[in-house]
Coordinates of C-alpha atoms and ligand atoms in Angstrom, one line a residue:
M19 CA 210.4 -69.5 -72.6
L20 CA 208.4 -71.0 -69.7
L21 CA 206.6 -74.3 -69.4
I22 CA 203.8 -75.0 -67.0
S23 CA 202.6 -78.6 -66.6
T24 CA 200.1 -80.3 -64.5
T25 CA 199.0 -83.9 -63.8
H26 CA 195.8 -82.8 -62.1
R27 CA 192.9 -84.8 -63.6
P28 CA 191.6 -83.9 -66.1
A29 CA 194.9 -82.1 -66.8
T30 CA 193.3 -80.1 -69.7
D31 CA 191.6 -78.0 -67.0
L32 CA 194.8 -76.1 -67.1
G33 CA 193.4 -74.5 -70.3
Y34 CA 190.4 -73.2 -68.3
L35 CA 192.5 -71.9 -65.5
L36 CA 194.8 -70.0 -67.8
H37 CA 191.9 -68.9 -70.0
K38 CA 193.7 -70.2 -73.0
N39 CA 192.3 -73.0 -75.1
P40 CA 194.7 -75.8 -75.6
V41 CA 193.5 -76.4 -79.2
R42 CA 195.0 -73.3 -80.7
A43 CA 198.1 -71.1 -80.3
Q44 CA 197.4 -67.6 -79.0
E45 CA 199.3 -64.5 -79.3
V46 CA 199.6 -61.1 -77.6
E47 CA 201.3 -58.1 -78.9
L48 CA 203.6 -56.4 -76.4
T49 CA 205.4 -53.1 -76.6
F50 CA 208.7 -54.9 -76.9
G51 CA 207.7 -57.8 -79.1
A52 CA 205.1 -60.6 -78.8
A53 CA 204.3 -63.6 -76.7
W54 CA 202.5 -66.9 -77.5
V55 CA 200.9 -69.7 -75.6
V56 CA 200.9 -73.1 -77.1
Y57 CA 200.2 -76.5 -75.6
P58 CA 202.9 -79.1 -76.6
E59 CA 200.8 -81.7 -74.8
A60 CA 197.2 -81.7 -73.7
T61 CA 195.8 -85.0 -72.5
E62 CA 193.7 -86.2 -69.5
E63 CA 196.8 -87.2 -67.7
R64 CA 199.2 -84.4 -68.4
C65 CA 198.9 -80.9 -69.9
T66 CA 201.7 -78.4 -70.6
A67 CA 201.3 -74.8 -71.6
A68 CA 204.4 -73.2 -73.1
V69 CA 204.9 -69.5 -73.1
M70 CA 207.2 -68.2 -75.7
L71 CA 208.4 -64.7 -76.0
Q72 CA 209.8 -62.9 -78.9
I73 CA 211.6 -59.8 -78.0
D74 CA 212.6 -57.3 -80.7
P75 CA 216.0 -56.0 -79.4
V76 CA 216.4 -53.7 -82.3
G77 CA 213.0 -52.2 -81.8
L78 CA 213.8 -51.8 -78.1
V79 CA 216.9 -49.7 -78.8
R80 CA 215.1 -47.7 -81.5
R81 CA 212.1 -47.0 -79.3
K82 CA 214.3 -46.3 -76.3
D83 CA 211.7 -48.3 -74.5
G84 CA 213.3 -47.8 -71.1
A85 CA 216.1 -49.9 -72.6
G86 CA 218.8 -47.9 -70.8
S87 CA 221.6 -50.3 -70.1
L88 CA 220.2 -52.6 -72.8
A89 CA 221.1 -50.1 -75.5
Q90 CA 222.9 -52.7 -77.5
Y91 CA 221.8 -54.8 -80.3
V92 CA 223.1 -58.1 -79.0
N93 CA 222.0 -59.1 -75.6
D94 CA 220.5 -62.0 -73.6
R95 CA 217.0 -60.5 -73.4
P96 CA 215.4 -62.6 -76.1
Y97 CA 215.9 -65.9 -74.4
V98 CA 216.3 -65.2 -70.7
A99 CA 213.4 -65.3 -68.2
S100 CA 213.3 -61.7 -67.1
S101 CA 211.0 -58.8 -66.4
F102 CA 209.9 -59.0 -70.0
L103 CA 208.6 -62.5 -69.3
S104 CA 206.8 -61.1 -66.2
V105 CA 205.1 -58.5 -68.3
A106 CA 204.2 -61.2 -70.9
L107 CA 202.7 -63.4 -68.1
S108 CA 200.6 -60.6 -66.8
E109 CA 199.3 -59.7 -70.3
L110 CA 198.6 -63.3 -71.2
F111 CA 197.3 -64.6 -67.9
G112 CA 195.9 -61.4 -66.2
T113 CA 192.6 -63.2 -65.3
A114 CA 194.3 -66.2 -64.0
I115 CA 196.7 -64.1 -61.9
A116 CA 193.7 -62.3 -60.5
G117 CA 192.3 -65.7 -59.5
R118 CA 189.2 -65.7 -61.6
C119 CA 187.8 -68.7 -63.6
K120 CA 184.1 -68.9 -64.5
E121 CA 184.2 -72.4 -65.8
R122 CA 186.2 -74.0 -63.0
P123 CA 185.7 -71.6 -60.0
E124 CA 186.6 -74.3 -57.4
L125 CA 189.9 -75.0 -59.1
V126 CA 191.1 -71.5 -58.5
T127 CA 191.2 -72.2 -54.8
T128 CA 192.4 -75.8 -55.1
P129 CA 196.2 -76.5 -55.0
I130 CA 197.1 -78.6 -58.0
P131 CA 200.3 -80.5 -58.8
L132 CA 202.4 -78.2 -61.0
E133 CA 205.8 -78.5 -62.7
I134 CA 207.2 -75.2 -63.9
R135 CA 210.3 -75.2 -66.1
V136 CA 212.3 -72.2 -66.8
P137 CA 214.9 -73.4 -69.3
V138 CA 217.1 -70.2 -69.2
L139 CA 217.0 -68.3 -65.9
S140 CA 219.6 -65.7 -65.4
C141 CA 221.0 -65.6 -61.8
R142 CA 224.2 -63.7 -61.1
A143 CA 224.0 -64.5 -57.4
A144 CA 224.9 -67.9 -56.0
E145 CA 222.9 -70.9 -57.4
E146 CA 221.4 -71.7 -54.0
R147 CA 219.7 -68.3 -54.1
I148 CA 217.2 -69.8 -56.6
A149 CA 216.1 -72.3 -54.0
R150 CA 216.0 -69.7 -51.3
L151 CA 213.4 -67.8 -53.2
F152 CA 211.2 -70.7 -54.3
A153 CA 211.5 -73.4 -51.6
P154 CA 209.8 -71.3 -48.8
L155 CA 206.8 -71.1 -51.2
G156 CA 206.4 -74.9 -51.3
Y157 CA 208.4 -75.9 -54.3
E158 CA 210.9 -78.6 -54.7
V159 CA 213.6 -76.8 -56.7
S160 CA 216.1 -78.4 -59.1
T161 CA 218.7 -76.3 -60.9
S162 CA 221.2 -77.1 -63.5
R163 CA 223.8 -74.6 -64.5
L164 CA 224.2 -74.1 -68.3
Q165 CA 227.5 -74.0 -70.0
L166 CA 228.4 -70.9 -72.0
D167 CA 228.6 -73.0 -75.1
E168 CA 228.3 -76.7 -75.2
H169 CA 230.6 -76.8 -78.2
F170 CA 233.3 -75.1 -76.3
P171 CA 233.3 -76.6 -72.8
E172 CA 236.6 -74.9 -72.0
W173 CA 234.7 -71.6 -72.0
G174 CA 233.2 -72.7 -68.7
E175 CA 229.8 -72.1 -67.1
S176 CA 227.4 -69.2 -67.6
H177 CA 225.2 -67.5 -65.0
Y178 CA 222.2 -69.1 -66.6
Y179 CA 220.3 -72.0 -65.1
D180 CA 217.8 -74.5 -66.3
V181 CA 215.3 -74.5 -63.4
T182 CA 212.4 -76.8 -62.5
L183 CA 210.0 -76.1 -59.7
R184 CA 207.6 -78.8 -58.5
G185 CA 204.9 -78.3 -56.0
T186 CA 201.2 -78.6 -55.2
V187 CA 200.1 -75.0 -55.2
L188 CA 197.3 -72.7 -56.5
L189 CA 198.0 -71.9 -60.2
R190 CA 197.2 -68.3 -59.4
D191 CA 199.9 -68.2 -56.7
A192 CA 202.4 -69.9 -58.9
L193 CA 201.9 -67.2 -61.6
R194 CA 202.2 -64.5 -59.0
H195 CA 205.4 -66.1 -57.6
L196 CA 206.9 -66.2 -61.1
Y197 CA 205.8 -62.7 -61.9
L198 CA 207.6 -61.1 -58.9
L199 CA 210.5 -63.5 -58.5
L200 CA 211.9 -64.0 -62.0
P201 CA 213.0 -60.3 -62.3
V202 CA 214.5 -60.6 -58.8
L203 CA 216.9 -63.2 -59.9
D204 CA 217.6 -61.5 -63.2
A205 CA 218.0 -58.1 -61.4
K206 CA 217.6 -56.0 -64.5
K207 CA 214.2 -54.4 -64.8
H208 CA 213.6 -53.1 -68.3
Y209 CA 211.1 -50.4 -67.4
F210 CA 210.8 -47.2 -65.5
M211 CA 209.8 -47.6 -61.9
D212 CA 207.2 -45.6 -60.2
K213 CA 204.8 -45.9 -57.3
T214 CA 202.7 -48.5 -59.1
E215 CA 205.6 -50.9 -58.6
V216 CA 205.0 -50.9 -54.9
D217 CA 201.3 -51.7 -55.6
K218 CA 202.3 -54.5 -57.8
L219 CA 204.5 -56.0 -55.1
M220 CA 201.7 -55.7 -52.6
S221 CA 199.0 -57.2 -54.8
K222 CA 201.0 -60.0 -56.4
G223 CA 202.7 -60.7 -53.1
E224 CA 199.5 -60.8 -51.1
G225 CA 199.5 -63.8 -48.8
W226 CA 203.1 -64.8 -49.2
L227 CA 205.5 -61.9 -49.5
A228 CA 205.2 -60.5 -46.0
N229 CA 206.2 -63.8 -44.5
H230 CA 208.8 -64.7 -47.0
P231 CA 212.2 -65.2 -45.3
E232 CA 213.9 -63.4 -48.3
K233 CA 211.4 -60.5 -48.3
D234 CA 214.1 -57.8 -47.8
W235 CA 216.1 -59.1 -50.7
I236 CA 213.0 -59.4 -53.0
V237 CA 212.0 -55.8 -52.2
R238 CA 215.5 -54.5 -52.5
S239 CA 216.0 -56.2 -55.8
S240 CA 212.7 -55.1 -57.2
L241 CA 212.8 -51.5 -56.1
G242 CA 216.4 -51.0 -55.1
R243 CA 217.1 -48.3 -57.6
K244 CA 214.4 -46.2 -56.0
P245 CA 215.1 -46.1 -52.2
S246 CA 212.0 -44.2 -51.4
L247 CA 209.8 -46.8 -53.1
M248 CA 211.8 -49.6 -51.4
R249 CA 211.2 -48.1 -48.0
E250 CA 207.5 -47.7 -48.7
A251 CA 207.2 -51.3 -49.7
L252 CA 209.1 -52.6 -46.7
E253 CA 206.9 -50.5 -44.4
Q254 CA 203.8 -51.8 -46.0
L255 CA 205.0 -55.4 -45.7
A256 CA 205.9 -54.7 -42.0
N257 CA 202.4 -53.5 -41.5
I258 CA 201.0 -56.6 -43.0
E259 CA 203.3 -58.8 -40.9
E260 CA 202.2 -57.0 -37.8
S261 CA 198.6 -57.3 -38.7
L262 CA 199.0 -61.0 -39.3
E263 CA 200.5 -61.3 -35.8
A264 CA 197.7 -59.1 -34.4
E265 CA 195.1 -61.3 -36.2
E266 CA 196.7 -64.4 -34.6
N267 CA 196.3 -62.8 -31.3
T268 CA 192.7 -61.7 -31.8
V269 CA 191.8 -65.3 -32.3
D270 CA 193.0 -65.9 -28.8
E271 CA 190.6 -63.6 -27.1
A272 CA 191.9 -64.7 -23.7
F273 CA 191.0 -61.9 -21.4
I274 CA 192.2 -63.2 -18.1
A275 CA 191.0 -60.4 -15.9
P276 CA 187.7 -61.4 -14.2
E277 CA 186.2 -58.0 -14.6
E278 CA 186.7 -58.4 -18.3
S279 CA 185.8 -62.1 -18.4
A280 CA 182.6 -64.0 -18.9
T281 CA 181.7 -64.2 -15.2
E282 CA 180.6 -60.5 -15.1
P283 CA 179.4 -58.6 -18.1
K284 CA 182.5 -59.0 -20.2
E285 CA 182.9 -55.5 -21.3
S286 CA 182.2 -53.6 -18.1
L287 CA 185.6 -52.1 -17.6
H288 CA 186.0 -51.7 -21.3
T289 CA 182.7 -49.9 -21.6
K290 CA 183.5 -47.6 -18.6
R291 CA 186.7 -46.7 -20.3
H292 CA 185.1 -45.8 -23.5
N293 CA 182.3 -43.8 -21.7
R294 CA 184.9 -41.8 -19.8
I295 CA 186.8 -41.1 -23.0
V296 CA 183.7 -39.9 -24.8
E297 CA 182.9 -37.6 -21.8
R298 CA 186.4 -36.1 -22.0
V299 CA 186.1 -35.7 -25.8
R300 CA 182.8 -33.8 -25.3
E301 CA 184.5 -31.5 -22.8
I302 CA 187.3 -30.7 -25.3
K303 CA 184.8 -30.0 -28.1
P304 CA 187.1 -31.0 -31.0
Q305 CA 186.2 -30.8 -34.7
S306 CA 188.5 -33.7 -35.7
L307 CA 189.6 -36.9 -34.0
V308 CA 191.8 -39.8 -34.9
D309 CA 191.4 -43.2 -33.0
L310 CA 194.8 -44.9 -33.2
G311 CA 194.5 -48.7 -32.8
C312 CA 190.8 -48.4 -33.2
G313 CA 190.2 -52.2 -33.2
D314 CA 186.7 -53.3 -33.9
G315 CA 185.4 -49.7 -33.9
K316 CA 183.5 -49.8 -30.7
L317 CA 184.7 -46.4 -29.5
L318 CA 184.1 -44.9 -33.0
R319 CA 180.5 -46.0 -32.8
Q320 CA 180.1 -43.8 -29.7
L321 CA 182.2 -41.0 -31.1
I322 CA 180.1 -40.6 -34.2
K323 CA 177.3 -39.4 -32.0
V324 CA 179.4 -36.5 -30.7
Q325 CA 178.1 -33.2 -32.1
G326 CA 180.6 -30.9 -33.8
L327 CA 183.0 -33.7 -34.5
N328 CA 183.0 -33.5 -38.3
R329 CA 186.1 -35.5 -39.1
I330 CA 186.8 -38.9 -37.6
L331 CA 189.6 -41.3 -38.6
G332 CA 190.0 -44.8 -37.3
M333 CA 193.4 -46.5 -37.8
D334 CA 194.6 -50.0 -37.0
V335 CA 197.4 -52.3 -38.0
S336 CA 195.1 -55.2 -38.5
Y337 CA 193.0 -55.5 -41.7
F338 CA 190.8 -57.9 -39.8
E339 CA 189.9 -55.3 -37.2
I340 CA 189.4 -52.6 -39.9
E341 CA 187.0 -54.8 -41.7
T342 CA 185.1 -55.6 -38.5
A343 CA 184.9 -51.9 -37.7
E344 CA 183.6 -51.2 -41.2
R345 CA 180.8 -53.6 -40.7
A346 CA 180.1 -52.4 -37.1
L347 CA 179.8 -48.9 -38.4
H348 CA 177.7 -50.0 -41.4
L349 CA 179.9 -48.0 -43.6
D350 CA 179.0 -49.8 -46.8
E351 CA 175.4 -48.6 -46.5
A352 CA 176.2 -45.2 -44.9
S353 CA 175.0 -41.9 -46.4
P354 CA 177.6 -39.8 -48.2
H355 CA 177.4 -37.4 -45.3
I356 CA 178.5 -40.1 -42.8
R357 CA 181.1 -41.4 -45.2
E358 CA 182.6 -38.0 -45.4
R359 CA 182.8 -37.7 -41.6
I360 CA 184.3 -41.0 -40.8
Q361 CA 187.1 -43.0 -42.5
L362 CA 189.0 -46.1 -41.6
I363 CA 192.6 -46.7 -42.7
H364 CA 195.2 -49.4 -42.4
G365 CA 198.4 -48.2 -40.9
S366 CA 201.0 -48.7 -38.2
L367 CA 202.0 -46.6 -35.2
M368 CA 205.5 -47.6 -35.9
Y369 CA 205.9 -45.4 -38.9
R370 CA 205.4 -41.7 -39.6
D371 CA 202.2 -41.2 -41.4
E372 CA 201.1 -37.9 -42.8
R373 CA 197.5 -39.0 -42.8
L374 CA 197.6 -38.8 -39.0
E375 CA 198.6 -35.1 -38.9
G376 CA 196.4 -32.1 -38.1
F377 CA 193.8 -33.6 -35.7
D378 CA 192.4 -31.9 -32.6
V379 CA 192.3 -35.1 -30.6
A380 CA 194.0 -38.5 -30.8
T381 CA 192.7 -41.4 -28.8
V382 CA 195.0 -44.3 -28.0
I383 CA 192.9 -46.7 -26.0
E384 CA 194.5 -49.9 -24.6
V385 CA 197.1 -50.0 -27.4
I386 CA 200.6 -49.2 -26.1
E387 CA 200.8 -52.3 -24.0
H388 CA 200.5 -54.3 -27.3
L389 CA 203.7 -52.8 -28.6
D390 CA 207.1 -54.1 -27.8
Q391 CA 208.6 -51.8 -25.2
A392 CA 211.7 -51.4 -27.4
R393 CA 209.5 -50.0 -30.1
L394 CA 207.7 -47.5 -27.9
A395 CA 210.2 -44.8 -28.9
A396 CA 209.0 -45.1 -32.5
F397 CA 205.3 -44.8 -31.3
E398 CA 206.2 -41.7 -29.3
R399 CA 207.8 -39.9 -32.2
V400 CA 205.0 -40.9 -34.6
V401 CA 202.3 -39.5 -32.3
F402 CA 203.9 -36.6 -30.4
E403 CA 206.5 -35.4 -32.8
C404 CA 205.0 -36.1 -36.2
A405 CA 201.2 -36.2 -35.9
Q406 CA 201.1 -33.7 -33.1
P407 CA 197.5 -33.7 -32.1
K408 CA 196.3 -30.9 -29.8
H409 CA 195.1 -33.5 -27.3
V410 CA 196.0 -37.1 -26.8
L411 CA 193.8 -39.3 -24.7
L412 CA 195.6 -42.5 -23.8
T413 CA 194.8 -45.5 -21.6
T414 CA 196.7 -48.5 -20.4
P415 CA 196.1 -51.1 -17.6
N416 CA 197.4 -50.5 -14.1
R417 CA 199.5 -53.5 -13.3
E418 CA 199.1 -53.1 -9.5
Y419 CA 195.4 -53.8 -9.8
N420 CA 196.2 -57.3 -11.2
A421 CA 196.6 -58.3 -7.5
V422 CA 192.8 -57.8 -7.1
Y423 CA 192.3 -60.2 -10.1
E424 CA 194.8 -62.6 -8.4
L425 CA 196.7 -62.8 -11.6
D426 CA 200.1 -63.4 -9.8
D427 CA 202.6 -62.2 -12.3
K428 CA 200.5 -62.8 -15.4
F429 CA 199.4 -60.0 -17.7
R430 CA 195.7 -59.3 -18.3
H431 CA 195.8 -60.3 -21.9
T432 CA 198.0 -62.8 -23.6
D433 CA 199.1 -60.2 -26.2
H434 CA 200.2 -57.6 -23.7
R435 CA 204.0 -57.0 -24.0
F436 CA 204.1 -55.0 -20.7
E437 CA 201.8 -53.5 -18.1
W438 CA 202.9 -50.5 -16.0
D439 CA 202.2 -49.7 -12.3
R440 CA 201.0 -46.2 -11.5
E441 CA 204.5 -44.9 -10.9
Q442 CA 205.9 -46.2 -14.2
F443 CA 203.0 -44.7 -16.0
A444 CA 203.5 -41.3 -14.3
T445 CA 207.2 -41.3 -15.1
W446 CA 206.5 -42.0 -18.8
V447 CA 203.8 -39.3 -18.9
E448 CA 206.2 -36.8 -17.3
R449 CA 208.9 -37.6 -19.8
I450 CA 206.6 -37.3 -22.8
S451 CA 205.3 -34.0 -21.6
E452 CA 208.7 -32.6 -21.1
I453 CA 210.2 -33.7 -24.4
Y454 CA 207.2 -32.9 -26.7
G455 CA 205.8 -29.9 -24.8
Y456 CA 202.5 -31.2 -23.5
R457 CA 200.6 -30.6 -20.3
A458 CA 199.3 -33.8 -18.8
Q459 CA 196.6 -34.9 -16.4
I460 CA 196.4 -38.5 -15.1
E461 CA 193.2 -40.2 -13.8
G462 CA 192.1 -43.7 -12.9
I463 CA 189.2 -45.5 -14.6
G464 CA 187.1 -48.2 -12.9
E465 CA 186.5 -49.0 -9.3
E466 CA 189.3 -47.8 -7.1
H467 CA 191.1 -50.1 -4.7
E468 CA 192.6 -48.6 -1.5
A469 CA 196.0 -50.0 -2.1
F470 CA 196.2 -50.7 -5.8
G471 CA 194.3 -47.9 -7.3
C472 CA 192.0 -48.2 -10.4
P473 CA 192.2 -51.0 -12.9
S474 CA 192.8 -48.7 -15.8
Q475 CA 194.9 -45.6 -16.0
M476 CA 194.3 -42.7 -18.4
V477 CA 196.2 -39.6 -19.3
V478 CA 195.0 -36.5 -21.2
F479 CA 197.9 -34.6 -22.9
T480 CA 197.3 -31.1 -24.1
R481 CA 199.6 -28.9 -26.1
Ligands
SAH26 N1 191.3 -49.2 -29.1 C1 190.5 -50.3 -29.2 C2 191.3 -51.6 -29.4 C3 192.3 -52.0 -28.4 S1 193.1 -53.6 -28.7 C4 189.5 -50.4 -28.1 O1 189.6 -49.6 -27.2 O2 188.7 -51.3 -28.1 C5 194.6 -53.0 -29.4 C6 194.5 -52.6 -30.8 O3 195.8 -52.1 -31.2 C7 194.3 -53.8 -31.8 O4 193.2 -53.5 -32.6 C8 195.6 -53.9 -32.5 O5 195.4 -54.4 -33.9 C9 196.1 -52.5 -32.5 N2 197.5 -52.4 -32.7 C10 198.5 -53.2 -32.2 N3 199.7 -52.7 -32.7 C11 199.5 -51.7 -33.5 C12 200.3 -50.8 -34.3 N4 201.6 -50.9 -34.3 N5 199.7 -49.8 -35.0 C13 198.4 -49.6 -34.9 N6 197.5 -50.4 -34.2 C14 198.1 -51.4 -33.5

């Protein structure tokens, strides 16, 4: 059983949000039993929806409905909040979980005061784990441990808790929290796990899971029996976390370098860089190209004009950038021919990705200096060992040139994690060529200074 109450005025709006009318009980049939929603109270001041679940344990065993370890006639499933309850929630409240409400659209995005009571929650881990899951999501959590049997206090305590969560949150989010987290505590999923489980974690966890301090535990507990799925989910979450960071940094577009600032045409060096890359690409005459860390798609817009290039892929860790690129390239209104030629994907250079394999050229323009130097090794393997493009065109700032900009010891961009001088760059290029079997040619981009060289440095690796 689960009780959801609100004191939002009028409280009966809860019925609209849940798409379940308070005046009558409603039932859904489930493969393992049935679930009902009833409203024990429904006034202007306070409204409570109660979800009741009836599990047919005998049917479960007979149908071998993924029952596995539950293959017994007597068990706690009928009354404990578990993955069965999650399934019931998604069946009963699918529209609410998706965040749709025709009658009260504004309420979907309005946090409302909620009290959620789970009278029997199974938690074999320490009691404080319950709060560690829910408190970071904005709930005040109270738990009370249930005795095994109140008529026989000497039997001691059970691993079941009566839990109340109070918070002002979106109803949609609250349902998503319950959907994913109740089975985490119960730690017994009743159904077979496949790749769709990862998608469920991502969609129901959107906006909160990537930042949750107990993210690893949640993923492990949800997918732990399938290490490959668990790794996939953790990688996707890491991508999201990185993209959130990248988005934060794009808000702060503090290009400090004068040549890239408002005093001169802002993009002069940037444009020179892209022009030079396009020239080199034309010389190579590739059929396929992947732009790694494509950002807002500015380079892709030029590359799409290169003849003979019939497969172009843009990849970035930031959703925000991918969306911007999609708009810049007008992909939504593009002809099927263009759509076939160019694709954008969300991904991270920190993880091996088969989608990046088999390209004639990879461009990595002003990206590596955004990566923590400690994680550069992962980038190197992803690109040069796994993806193995025939040519890699890569640029990064030349730190020496910062003297011309009078930057003292500052980097050119607040999100840069490092900037190399020409010697450091050359040493890195040499090492990469040696380890991964590439030839390399370095050149400067932008106006050359006698002592400090060019503002930007480029390398063309060829296998
Ligand atoms: N190449 C583009 C954008 C450069 S800005 C251009 O020339 O205009 C750096 C880009 O690298 C940003 O869009 C950022 O989101 C992306 N990035 C940072 N870390 C990344 C990672 N781990 N994987 C993929 N892209 C990343």
